[in-house]
Amino acid sequence: MSCQCGSACKDERFVKIDQILDQNGRDESMLIQNLEQIQHFLGFLPEDVQAYLAEAMGIPLSKIYGVVTFYSLFTTEPIGKYKISICLGTACYVKGAGEIVAEFEKQLKIKVGQTTPDGRFTLAGCRCLGACGLAPVLNVNGKVFGRLTTDDVAGILAQFE
Amino acid sequence: MEFYRTHVLVCAGTGCTSMDSRLLRQNLYEEIIKRGLEKEVKVIETGCFGFCNLGPIMVVYPEGTFYCQVKPQDAAQIVEEHFIKGRPVERLLYQHEKETTDVVEMENIEFFKHQKRVALHNCGLIDPENIEEYIAQDGYFALAHCLKDLTPLEVIDIIKKSGLRGRGGGGFPTGTKWEFAYKSKDDQKYVVCNADEGDPGAFMDRSILEGDPHGILEAMAIAGYAIGANQGYIYVRAEYPIAVERLKHAIKQAREYGLLGDHIFGTDFCFNIDIRLGAGAFVCGEETALLASTEGRRGEPRPRPPFPAVKGLFDKPTIINNVETFANVTKIIRNGWEWFASMGTEKSKGTKVFALAGKINNIGLIEIPMGTTLRTIIYDIGGGIPKGKKFKAAQTGGPSGGCLTEAHLDIPIDYDNLTAAGSMMGSGGLIVMDEDNCMVDIARFFLEFTQEESCGKCPPCRIGTKRMLEILDKITTGKGTPEDLDNLETLATTIKSASLCALGQTAPNPVLSTIKHFRKEYEAHIYDKKCPARVCQALLSYKIDPQKCKGCGLCARYCPAEAITGKIKEPFTIDVEKCIKCGDCITRCKFGAISKE
Ligand SMILES: Cc1cc2nc3c(=O)[nH]c(=O)nc-3n(C[C@H](O)[C@H](O)[C@H](O)COP(=O)(O)O)c2cc1C
Ligand code: SF4
Ligand code: SF4
Ligand code: FES
Ligand code: FES
């Protein structure tokens, strides 16, 4: 339920964060777990969320920021509605994942790591998806596409237009 | 206990799940219920069979019929024909190379024949979400045996005598590591399972966790008993959602059955296991970085000594072992160290799991006795190279390793032989490359990976790998100069000797090993500005064959650089100066008249 009163009551994101902390605990060793779940819920980790977490867990903000920037799983920017993760693991690379990436970059007019201006697609590289038998492989919001050729790219994008 | 006449094992590993095996299972359940067979036929979801290339995989017992590439819509026919009428569905059977129509049983398939499944024993055999199936395969008996009949030192002695060496890459003797931790006196110690699986093209540990999670829990408890620890942590990548879920489920079940927790089997031994998520940093596979990350910090390595066995997690004595190492422990305790030591070579005992991938017909997960040759792996198990192409190299050890060439096809694979050949065992990634792969490009690929993953703590690794990458970029884009090879080798030597952790110390290996074995290919890039494998885009020039060109003009219309000109019905030509090498024209030409070289 979103807050309707408009007064200075708690941001609903922070209510959810409190729930996550209650469940996992506030010990420093749970920091990565907590960040992971918060990001799962919010999609990304903006600065005010990091600041709130610093307060709630009793850890300096600089330290939280250090952890967020260290691990590639975490992002401080909002991502697109559809996240296209192209496997850049070795097995996919030797089977031409580089060409698939180039084709997506060409068609979406963005580089890996960027989001289209309309907020629809984010293009990302990732490591072995465990489906090397289907190499080259990609994953769009959990749906896996395999044995790709550059000809498949337009069709995949069309499915998510 | 219920009795089923037919057991259907359907793979629920990541590979097959990506190919809709979840829907296949769903459809099978529904068809079985529709025909009232639910008391006769049991569907079991298992871990990876290894033959992921032909997934989704399904095996029907007691016959042992091996089905592959089964689609969700095949469920009705299988139930109708096979389960009711007893006739296997021929079109879904594994097709033998020698065109026979015989039903082939799993163990007679070439892919499985040369394998020995020890660490992977339960994967593809039991339902990983059902602790009772694990127990039915003698699960938790090894733990019971240790707690009731053996002293911690006796357990350590068995592991030492078995000759088990760490499967995470280093190959350190596991029993010796446990002994160090045993001897560190402290009232709090920890057991950590390294399930970070950093090699970017491998999925051995993932499959073990997905297919046999209890095997890891049991082995960690045994390790805890041996060294005197009461708490374990599994450090697993958040990118492995199925593995994480199965582990959580298994831990919960084991607690309910009293196989984890307080006073296990009524003894004084207490042991708990918790999961810690890795968040995508290769360096966190390194043990001291892993410990920092488990404590919730940035995963930066620290100098050793002190070794974790003395000062590890929260400064307490800790052992860290790889998933596959643990997967062997329970089997050694159950079958005896003599059994384990009877497999393998003199200094490398047992088996090794490899994720076989790349330019090979049978992509998948294999487990072979140490000492098997690369030739057997590639040509017998792997079924050779697709499209009749020529074998060029195989990379082991991932970004820390090196490549093996034709000259190495017949050496027995073990820790020491691979190191002597200039590569390493690594954690088990085995990527096959054929004549179409450019070795300079592959070296660049690995270096780009390690460069990105360098934690930045020490300058030789942070800056040195960057300089090396710049040189490789120059070479692959046709700007290479004669001194580049020497410079690469000098940088490599410095980085190897001056980096703090093994990430930096091994990062130059793929470059050194490709220079060693494929120097000519580097030279072709530098001196002739040519990529012999035709991979490096900047070195290719596009050409229209006037014999094949029909003069339709299609390519010219699509060329974004307006590099193609000509008169309709006469051969067109490409201006190489203007050409931006986008490759668009090749895909447009219906007559195959355009080529790159
Ligand atoms: C950069 C780097 C990455 C590593 N990645 C892994 C890994 O993904 N999995 C693993 O088990 N060991 C990895 N290791 C090796 C571990 O540091 C450690 O040696 C191993 O977990 C010990 O377990 P073992 O003796 O059972 O092999 C890595 C080492 C380095 C230097
Ligand atoms: S060698 Fe590289 S990864 Fe290892 S500590 Fe130094 S900078 Fe970090
Ligand atoms: S598309 Fe092919 S046939 Fe047509 S002009 Fe170009 S090269 Fe010639
Ligand atoms: S390397 Fe891409 S799925 Fe394994
Ligand atoms: S995931 Fe099914 S056989 Fe490997």
mmCIF file of N, CA and C in Angstrom, chain A residues 7-111:
data_model
loop_
_atom_site.group_PDB
_atom_site.id
_atom_site.type_symbol
_atom_site.label_atom_id
_atom_site.label_comp_id
_atom_site.label_asym_id
_atom_site.label_seq_id
_atom_site.Cartn_x
_atom_site.Cartn_y
_atom_site.Cartn_z
ATOM 1 N N SER A 7 1.776 13.602 4.393
ATOM 2 C CA SER A 7 2.543 14.256 5.451
ATOM 3 C C SER A 7 3.914 13.583 5.568
ATOM 4 N N ALA A 8 4.666 13.970 6.558
ATOM 5 C CA ALA A 8 6.057 13.542 6.640
ATOM 6 C C ALA A 8 6.229 12.134 7.219
ATOM 7 N N CYS A 9 5.398 11.205 6.826
ATOM 8 C CA CYS A 9 5.593 9.859 7.345
ATOM 9 C C CYS A 9 6.597 9.102 6.489
ATOM 10 N N LYS A 10 6.871 7.897 6.901
ATOM 11 C CA LYS A 10 8.017 7.192 6.342
ATOM 12 C C LYS A 10 7.854 6.791 4.871
ATOM 13 N N ASP A 11 8.888 7.013 4.110
ATOM 14 C CA ASP A 11 8.996 6.575 2.723
ATOM 15 C C ASP A 11 8.745 5.063 2.669
ATOM 16 N N GLU A 12 7.880 4.624 1.763
ATOM 17 C CA GLU A 12 7.540 3.190 1.771
ATOM 18 C C GLU A 12 8.745 2.307 1.442
ATOM 19 N N ARG A 13 9.719 2.879 0.715
ATOM 20 C CA ARG A 13 10.920 2.090 0.436
ATOM 21 C C ARG A 13 11.621 1.743 1.738
ATOM 22 N N PHE A 14 11.620 2.734 2.674
ATOM 23 C CA PHE A 14 12.337 2.512 3.919
ATOM 24 C C PHE A 14 11.607 1.507 4.811
ATOM 25 N N VAL A 15 10.289 1.488 4.683
ATOM 26 C CA VAL A 15 9.522 0.490 5.438
ATOM 27 C C VAL A 15 9.951 -0.909 4.994
ATOM 28 N N LYS A 16 10.078 -1.065 3.670
ATOM 29 C CA LYS A 16 10.489 -2.360 3.127
ATOM 30 C C LYS A 16 11.915 -2.704 3.582
ATOM 31 N N ILE A 17 12.774 -1.698 3.581
ATOM 32 C CA ILE A 17 14.157 -1.943 4.018
ATOM 33 C C ILE A 17 14.161 -2.416 5.471
ATOM 34 N N ASP A 18 13.341 -1.793 6.292
ATOM 35 C CA ASP A 18 13.264 -2.228 7.687
ATOM 36 C C ASP A 18 12.858 -3.695 7.785
ATOM 37 N N GLN A 19 11.908 -4.068 6.935
ATOM 38 C CA GLN A 19 11.476 -5.482 6.952
ATOM 39 C C GLN A 19 12.629 -6.409 6.611
ATOM 40 N N ILE A 20 13.386 -6.021 5.559
ATOM 41 C CA ILE A 20 14.515 -6.860 5.150
ATOM 42 C C ILE A 20 15.529 -6.965 6.285
ATOM 43 N N LEU A 21 15.791 -5.838 6.943
ATOM 44 C CA LEU A 21 16.769 -5.855 8.031
ATOM 45 C C LEU A 21 16.264 -6.684 9.213
ATOM 46 N N ASP A 22 14.972 -6.587 9.489
ATOM 47 C CA ASP A 22 14.427 -7.379 10.589
ATOM 48 C C ASP A 22 14.616 -8.861 10.321
ATOM 49 N N GLN A 23 14.460 -9.220 9.053
ATOM 50 C CA GLN A 23 14.541 -10.631 8.696
ATOM 51 C C GLN A 23 15.995 -11.123 8.709
ATOM 52 N N ASN A 24 16.906 -10.346 8.098
ATOM 53 C CA ASN A 24 18.294 -10.792 7.948
ATOM 54 C C ASN A 24 19.181 -10.436 9.125
ATOM 55 N N GLY A 25 18.827 -9.388 9.845
ATOM 56 C CA GLY A 25 19.690 -8.921 10.917
ATOM 57 C C GLY A 25 20.513 -7.727 10.469
ATOM 58 N N ARG A 26 21.054 -7.009 11.441
ATOM 59 C CA ARG A 26 21.773 -5.769 11.143
ATOM 60 C C ARG A 26 23.269 -5.921 11.311
ATOM 61 N N ASP A 27 23.710 -7.138 11.501
ATOM 62 C CA ASP A 27 25.134 -7.354 11.676
ATOM 63 C C ASP A 27 25.874 -6.992 10.388
ATOM 64 N N GLU A 28 27.085 -6.457 10.536
ATOM 65 C CA GLU A 28 27.827 -5.988 9.375
ATOM 66 C C GLU A 28 28.036 -7.096 8.343
ATOM 67 N N SER A 29 28.178 -8.343 8.806
ATOM 68 C CA SER A 29 28.431 -9.418 7.848
ATOM 69 C C SER A 29 27.217 -9.676 6.955
ATOM 70 N N MET A 30 26.067 -9.083 7.294
ATOM 71 C CA MET A 30 24.879 -9.258 6.450
ATOM 72 C C MET A 30 24.734 -8.141 5.423
ATOM 73 N N LEU A 31 25.703 -7.237 5.343
ATOM 74 C CA LEU A 31 25.576 -6.073 4.471
ATOM 75 C C LEU A 31 25.300 -6.453 3.016
ATOM 76 N N ILE A 32 26.092 -7.400 2.484
ATOM 77 C CA ILE A 32 25.938 -7.746 1.061
ATOM 78 C C ILE A 32 24.574 -8.392 0.814
ATOM 79 N N GLN A 33 24.148 -9.272 1.735
ATOM 80 C CA GLN A 33 22.817 -9.887 1.628
ATOM 81 C C GLN A 33 21.740 -8.822 1.597
ATOM 82 N N ASN A 34 21.845 -7.863 2.535
ATOM 83 C CA ASN A 34 20.828 -6.820 2.630
ATOM 84 C C ASN A 34 20.795 -5.971 1.369
ATOM 85 N N LEU A 35 21.968 -5.580 0.887
ATOM 86 C CA LEU A 35 22.021 -4.777 -0.332
ATOM 87 C C LEU A 35 21.396 -5.538 -1.494
ATOM 88 N N GLU A 36 21.694 -6.828 -1.556
ATOM 89 C CA GLU A 36 21.187 -7.630 -2.667
ATOM 90 C C GLU A 36 19.658 -7.654 -2.645
ATOM 91 N N GLN A 37 19.094 -7.847 -1.455
ATOM 92 C CA GLN A 37 17.631 -7.908 -1.384
ATOM 93 C C GLN A 37 16.989 -6.549 -1.637
ATOM 94 N N ILE A 38 17.641 -5.507 -1.158
ATOM 95 C CA ILE A 38 17.086 -4.163 -1.386
ATOM 96 C C ILE A 38 17.113 -3.852 -2.882
ATOM 97 N N GLN A 39 18.219 -4.213 -3.525
ATOM 98 C CA GLN A 39 18.302 -3.943 -4.960
ATOM 99 C C GLN A 39 17.271 -4.781 -5.720
ATOM 100 N N HIS A 40 17.064 -5.987 -5.261
ATOM 101 C CA HIS A 40 16.076 -6.850 -5.894
ATOM 102 C C HIS A 40 14.700 -6.170 -5.863
ATOM 103 N N PHE A 41 14.445 -5.496 -4.763
ATOM 104 C CA PHE A 41 13.154 -4.849 -4.550
ATOM 105 C C PHE A 41 13.056 -3.513 -5.299
ATOM 106 N N LEU A 42 14.124 -2.714 -5.253
ATOM 107 C CA LEU A 42 14.075 -1.367 -5.833
ATOM 108 C C LEU A 42 14.615 -1.285 -7.261
ATOM 109 N N GLY A 43 15.392 -2.283 -7.655
ATOM 110 C CA GLY A 43 16.005 -2.230 -8.980
ATOM 111 C C GLY A 43 17.381 -1.602 -8.977
ATOM 112 N N PHE A 44 17.640 -0.690 -8.066
ATOM 113 C CA PHE A 44 18.963 -0.076 -7.951
ATOM 114 C C PHE A 44 19.131 0.512 -6.557
ATOM 115 N N LEU A 45 20.338 1.030 -6.278
ATOM 116 C CA LEU A 45 20.632 1.485 -4.927
ATOM 117 C C LEU A 45 20.993 2.968 -4.911
ATOM 118 N N PRO A 46 19.999 3.837 -4.916
ATOM 119 C CA PRO A 46 20.296 5.271 -4.924
ATOM 120 C C PRO A 46 20.932 5.722 -3.607
ATOM 121 N N GLU A 47 21.467 6.927 -3.640
ATOM 122 C CA GLU A 47 22.263 7.394 -2.497
ATOM 123 C C GLU A 47 21.435 7.505 -1.212
ATOM 124 N N ASP A 48 20.183 7.982 -1.329
ATOM 125 C CA ASP A 48 19.405 8.135 -0.093
ATOM 126 C C ASP A 48 19.109 6.788 0.554
ATOM 127 N N VAL A 49 19.014 5.749 -0.276
ATOM 128 C CA VAL A 49 18.796 4.416 0.277
ATOM 129 C C VAL A 49 20.062 3.946 1.013
ATOM 130 N N GLN A 50 21.211 4.213 0.395
ATOM 131 C CA GLN A 50 22.472 3.853 1.056
ATOM 132 C C GLN A 50 22.612 4.585 2.390
ATOM 133 N N ALA A 51 22.218 5.866 2.388
ATOM 134 C CA ALA A 51 22.328 6.661 3.615
ATOM 135 C C ALA A 51 21.396 6.106 4.694
ATOM 136 N N TYR A 52 20.185 5.733 4.267
ATOM 137 C CA TYR A 52 19.233 5.175 5.232
ATOM 138 C C TYR A 52 19.777 3.876 5.833
ATOM 139 N N LEU A 53 20.351 3.058 4.937
ATOM 140 C CA LEU A 53 20.886 1.769 5.377
ATOM 141 C C LEU A 53 22.056 1.978 6.341
ATOM 142 N N ALA A 54 22.896 2.979 6.050
ATOM 143 C CA ALA A 54 24.038 3.278 6.912
ATOM 144 C C ALA A 54 23.554 3.553 8.333
ATOM 145 N N GLU A 55 22.545 4.403 8.414
ATOM 146 C CA GLU A 55 21.951 4.747 9.699
ATOM 147 C C GLU A 55 21.393 3.505 10.382
ATOM 148 N N ALA A 56 20.591 2.743 9.614
ATOM 149 C CA ALA A 56 19.867 1.613 10.202
ATOM 150 C C ALA A 56 20.806 0.491 10.643
ATOM 151 N N MET A 57 21.907 0.309 9.922
ATOM 152 C CA MET A 57 22.808 -0.782 10.292
ATOM 153 C C MET A 57 23.971 -0.307 11.155
ATOM 154 N N GLY A 58 24.057 1.019 11.340
ATOM 155 C CA GLY A 58 25.154 1.549 12.139
ATOM 156 C C GLY A 58 26.514 1.377 11.492
ATOM 157 N N ILE A 59 26.558 1.531 10.167
ATOM 158 C CA ILE A 59 27.814 1.411 9.424
ATOM 159 C C ILE A 59 28.035 2.759 8.723
ATOM 160 N N PRO A 60 29.270 3.270 8.661
ATOM 161 C CA PRO A 60 29.497 4.544 7.967
ATOM 162 C C PRO A 60 29.061 4.471 6.502
ATOM 163 N N LEU A 61 28.483 5.566 5.994
ATOM 164 C CA LEU A 61 28.024 5.606 4.604
ATOM 165 C C LEU A 61 29.176 5.348 3.639
ATOM 166 N N SER A 62 30.356 5.870 3.967
ATOM 167 C CA SER A 62 31.506 5.688 3.078
ATOM 168 C C SER A 62 31.782 4.203 2.867
ATOM 169 N N LYS A 63 31.578 3.431 3.907
ATOM 170 C CA LYS A 63 31.843 2.003 3.819
ATOM 171 C C LYS A 63 30.801 1.320 2.933
ATOM 172 N N ILE A 64 29.550 1.709 3.099
ATOM 173 C CA ILE A 64 28.498 1.128 2.265
ATOM 174 C C ILE A 64 28.749 1.484 0.810
ATOM 175 N N TYR A 65 29.113 2.743 0.570
ATOM 176 C CA TYR A 65 29.392 3.180 -0.791
ATOM 177 C C TYR A 65 30.564 2.363 -1.359
ATOM 178 N N GLY A 66 31.572 2.126 -0.537
ATOM 179 C CA GLY A 66 32.726 1.329 -0.963
ATOM 180 C C GLY A 66 32.317 -0.068 -1.398
ATOM 181 N N VAL A 67 31.414 -0.672 -0.647
ATOM 182 C CA VAL A 67 30.958 -2.025 -0.980
ATOM 183 C C VAL A 67 30.103 -2.003 -2.252
ATOM 184 N N VAL A 68 29.197 -1.035 -2.339
ATOM 185 C CA VAL A 68 28.303 -0.958 -3.507
ATOM 186 C C VAL A 68 29.117 -0.800 -4.802
ATOM 187 N N THR A 69 30.150 0.018 -4.750
ATOM 188 C CA THR A 69 30.920 0.256 -5.980
ATOM 189 C C THR A 69 31.887 -0.887 -6.268
ATOM 190 N N PHE A 70 32.223 -1.684 -5.262
ATOM 191 C CA PHE A 70 33.188 -2.764 -5.479
ATOM 192 C C PHE A 70 32.572 -3.918 -6.267
ATOM 193 N N TYR A 71 31.333 -4.265 -5.963
ATOM 194 C CA TYR A 71 30.737 -5.459 -6.555
ATOM 195 C C TYR A 71 29.908 -5.130 -7.787
ATOM 196 N N SER A 72 30.147 -5.892 -8.850
ATOM 197 C CA SER A 72 29.491 -5.570 -10.120
ATOM 198 C C SER A 72 27.992 -5.836 -10.095
ATOM 199 N N LEU A 73 27.533 -6.611 -9.124
ATOM 200 C CA LEU A 73 26.098 -6.893 -9.040
ATOM 201 C C LEU A 73 25.294 -5.631 -8.721
ATOM 202 N N PHE A 74 25.918 -4.709 -8.001
ATOM 203 C CA PHE A 74 25.175 -3.542 -7.525
ATOM 204 C C PHE A 74 25.243 -2.393 -8.513
ATOM 205 N N THR A 75 24.131 -1.682 -8.621
ATOM 206 C CA THR A 75 24.106 -0.529 -9.499
ATOM 207 C C THR A 75 23.444 0.647 -8.791
ATOM 208 N N THR A 76 23.941 1.847 -9.062
ATOM 209 C CA THR A 76 23.373 3.036 -8.426
ATOM 210 C C THR A 76 22.485 3.804 -9.408
ATOM 211 N N GLU A 77 22.383 3.266 -10.626
ATOM 212 C CA GLU A 77 21.545 3.908 -11.652
ATOM 213 C C GLU A 77 20.318 3.039 -11.904
ATOM 214 N N PRO A 78 19.169 3.675 -12.186
ATOM 215 C CA PRO A 78 17.997 2.859 -12.521
ATOM 216 C C PRO A 78 18.243 2.084 -13.821
ATOM 217 N N ILE A 79 17.711 0.889 -13.926
ATOM 218 C CA ILE A 79 17.890 0.133 -15.158
ATOM 219 C C ILE A 79 16.577 0.085 -15.939
ATOM 220 N N GLY A 80 16.692 -0.300 -17.222
ATOM 221 C CA GLY A 80 15.529 -0.305 -18.102
ATOM 222 C C GLY A 80 14.497 -1.349 -17.717
ATOM 223 N N LYS A 81 13.349 -1.275 -18.370
ATOM 224 C CA LYS A 81 12.266 -2.217 -18.092
ATOM 225 C C LYS A 81 12.720 -3.638 -18.421
ATOM 226 N N TYR A 82 13.445 -3.784 -19.514
ATOM 227 C CA TYR A 82 13.976 -5.093 -19.881
ATOM 228 C C TYR A 82 15.492 -5.052 -19.820
ATOM 229 N N LYS A 83 16.069 -5.986 -19.074
ATOM 230 C CA LYS A 83 17.513 -6.037 -18.989
ATOM 231 C C LYS A 83 18.007 -7.193 -19.858
ATOM 232 N N ILE A 84 18.755 -6.834 -20.889
ATOM 233 C CA ILE A 84 19.297 -7.850 -21.779
ATOM 234 C C ILE A 84 20.707 -8.169 -21.292
ATOM 235 N N SER A 85 20.879 -9.348 -20.685
ATOM 236 C CA SER A 85 22.205 -9.740 -20.210
ATOM 237 C C SER A 85 22.803 -10.715 -21.212
ATOM 238 N N ILE A 86 23.825 -10.287 -21.903
ATOM 239 C CA ILE A 86 24.452 -11.153 -22.894
ATOM 240 C C ILE A 86 25.624 -11.862 -22.236
ATOM 241 N N CYS A 87 25.641 -13.188 -22.332
ATOM 242 C CA CYS A 87 26.722 -13.933 -21.698
ATOM 243 C C CYS A 87 28.024 -13.651 -22.423
ATOM 244 N N LEU A 88 29.011 -13.198 -21.658
ATOM 245 C CA LEU A 88 30.346 -12.988 -22.214
ATOM 246 C C LEU A 88 31.329 -13.957 -21.580
ATOM 247 N N GLY A 89 30.810 -15.099 -21.138
ATOM 248 C CA GLY A 89 31.681 -16.162 -20.642
ATOM 249 C C GLY A 89 32.501 -16.707 -21.801
ATOM 250 N N THR A 90 33.549 -17.453 -21.465
ATOM 251 C CA THR A 90 34.473 -17.923 -22.500
ATOM 252 C C THR A 90 33.781 -18.754 -23.564
ATOM 253 N N ALA A 91 32.914 -19.681 -23.116
ATOM 254 C CA ALA A 91 32.273 -20.581 -24.069
ATOM 255 C C ALA A 91 31.439 -19.794 -25.071
ATOM 256 N N CYS A 92 30.754 -18.778 -24.593
ATOM 257 C CA CYS A 92 29.945 -17.968 -25.502
ATOM 258 C C CYS A 92 30.839 -17.079 -26.360
ATOM 259 N N TYR A 93 31.911 -16.587 -25.772
ATOM 260 C CA TYR A 93 32.787 -15.697 -26.531
ATOM 261 C C TYR A 93 33.399 -16.417 -27.730
ATOM 262 N N VAL A 94 33.897 -17.641 -27.523
ATOM 263 C CA VAL A 94 34.520 -18.342 -28.653
ATOM 264 C C VAL A 94 33.478 -18.732 -29.703
ATOM 265 N N LYS A 95 32.218 -18.680 -29.334
ATOM 266 C CA LYS A 95 31.186 -18.973 -30.323
ATOM 267 C C LYS A 95 30.516 -17.711 -30.852
ATOM 268 N N GLY A 96 31.184 -16.582 -30.659
ATOM 269 C CA GLY A 96 30.726 -15.383 -31.346
ATOM 270 C C GLY A 96 29.830 -14.436 -30.560
ATOM 271 N N ALA A 97 29.903 -14.472 -29.209
ATOM 272 C CA ALA A 97 29.080 -13.544 -28.425
ATOM 273 C C ALA A 97 29.417 -12.087 -28.746
ATOM 274 N N GLY A 98 30.676 -11.837 -29.116
ATOM 275 C CA GLY A 98 31.095 -10.470 -29.439
ATOM 276 C C GLY A 98 30.268 -9.887 -30.581
ATOM 277 N N GLU A 99 29.981 -10.703 -31.570
ATOM 278 C CA GLU A 99 29.196 -10.210 -32.709
ATOM 279 C C GLU A 99 27.756 -9.916 -32.297
ATOM 280 N N ILE A 100 27.239 -10.731 -31.382
ATOM 281 C CA ILE A 100 25.871 -10.510 -30.896
ATOM 282 C C ILE A 100 25.807 -9.173 -30.163
ATOM 283 N N VAL A 101 26.805 -8.932 -29.313
ATOM 284 C CA VAL A 101 26.852 -7.662 -28.587
ATOM 285 C C VAL A 101 26.876 -6.506 -29.580
ATOM 286 N N ALA A 102 27.742 -6.606 -30.583
ATOM 287 C CA ALA A 102 27.876 -5.521 -31.559
ATOM 288 C C ALA A 102 26.539 -5.260 -32.254
ATOM 289 N N GLU A 103 25.806 -6.331 -32.547
ATOM 290 C CA GLU A 103 24.527 -6.175 -33.233
ATOM 291 C C GLU A 103 23.493 -5.470 -32.334
ATOM 292 N N PHE A 104 23.457 -5.864 -31.060
ATOM 293 C CA PHE A 104 22.546 -5.175 -30.137
ATOM 294 C C PHE A 104 22.933 -3.705 -30.003
ATOM 295 N N GLU A 105 24.223 -3.452 -29.893
ATOM 296 C CA GLU A 105 24.667 -2.067 -29.748
ATOM 297 C C GLU A 105 24.234 -1.245 -30.958
ATOM 298 N N LYS A 106 24.340 -1.892 -32.109
ATOM 299 C CA LYS A 106 23.991 -1.202 -33.342
ATOM 300 C C LYS A 106 22.485 -0.912 -33.392
ATOM 301 N N GLN A 107 21.688 -1.940 -33.075
ATOM 302 C CA GLN A 107 20.246 -1.757 -33.200
ATOM 303 C C GLN A 107 19.659 -0.859 -32.119
ATOM 304 N N LEU A 108 20.221 -0.954 -30.907
ATOM 305 C CA LEU A 108 19.659 -0.144 -29.817
ATOM 306 C C LEU A 108 20.339 1.219 -29.727
ATOM 307 N N LYS A 109 21.428 1.373 -30.445
ATOM 308 C CA LYS A 109 22.220 2.613 -30.432
ATOM 309 C C LYS A 109 22.691 2.972 -29.019
ATOM 310 N N ILE A 110 23.035 1.961 -28.237
ATOM 311 C CA ILE A 110 23.662 2.201 -26.935
ATOM 312 C C ILE A 110 24.813 1.211 -26.790
ATOM 313 N N LYS A 111 25.673 1.450 -25.792
ATOM 314 C CA LYS A 111 26.783 0.548 -25.518
ATOM 315 C C LYS A 111 26.402 -0.365 -24.345
#
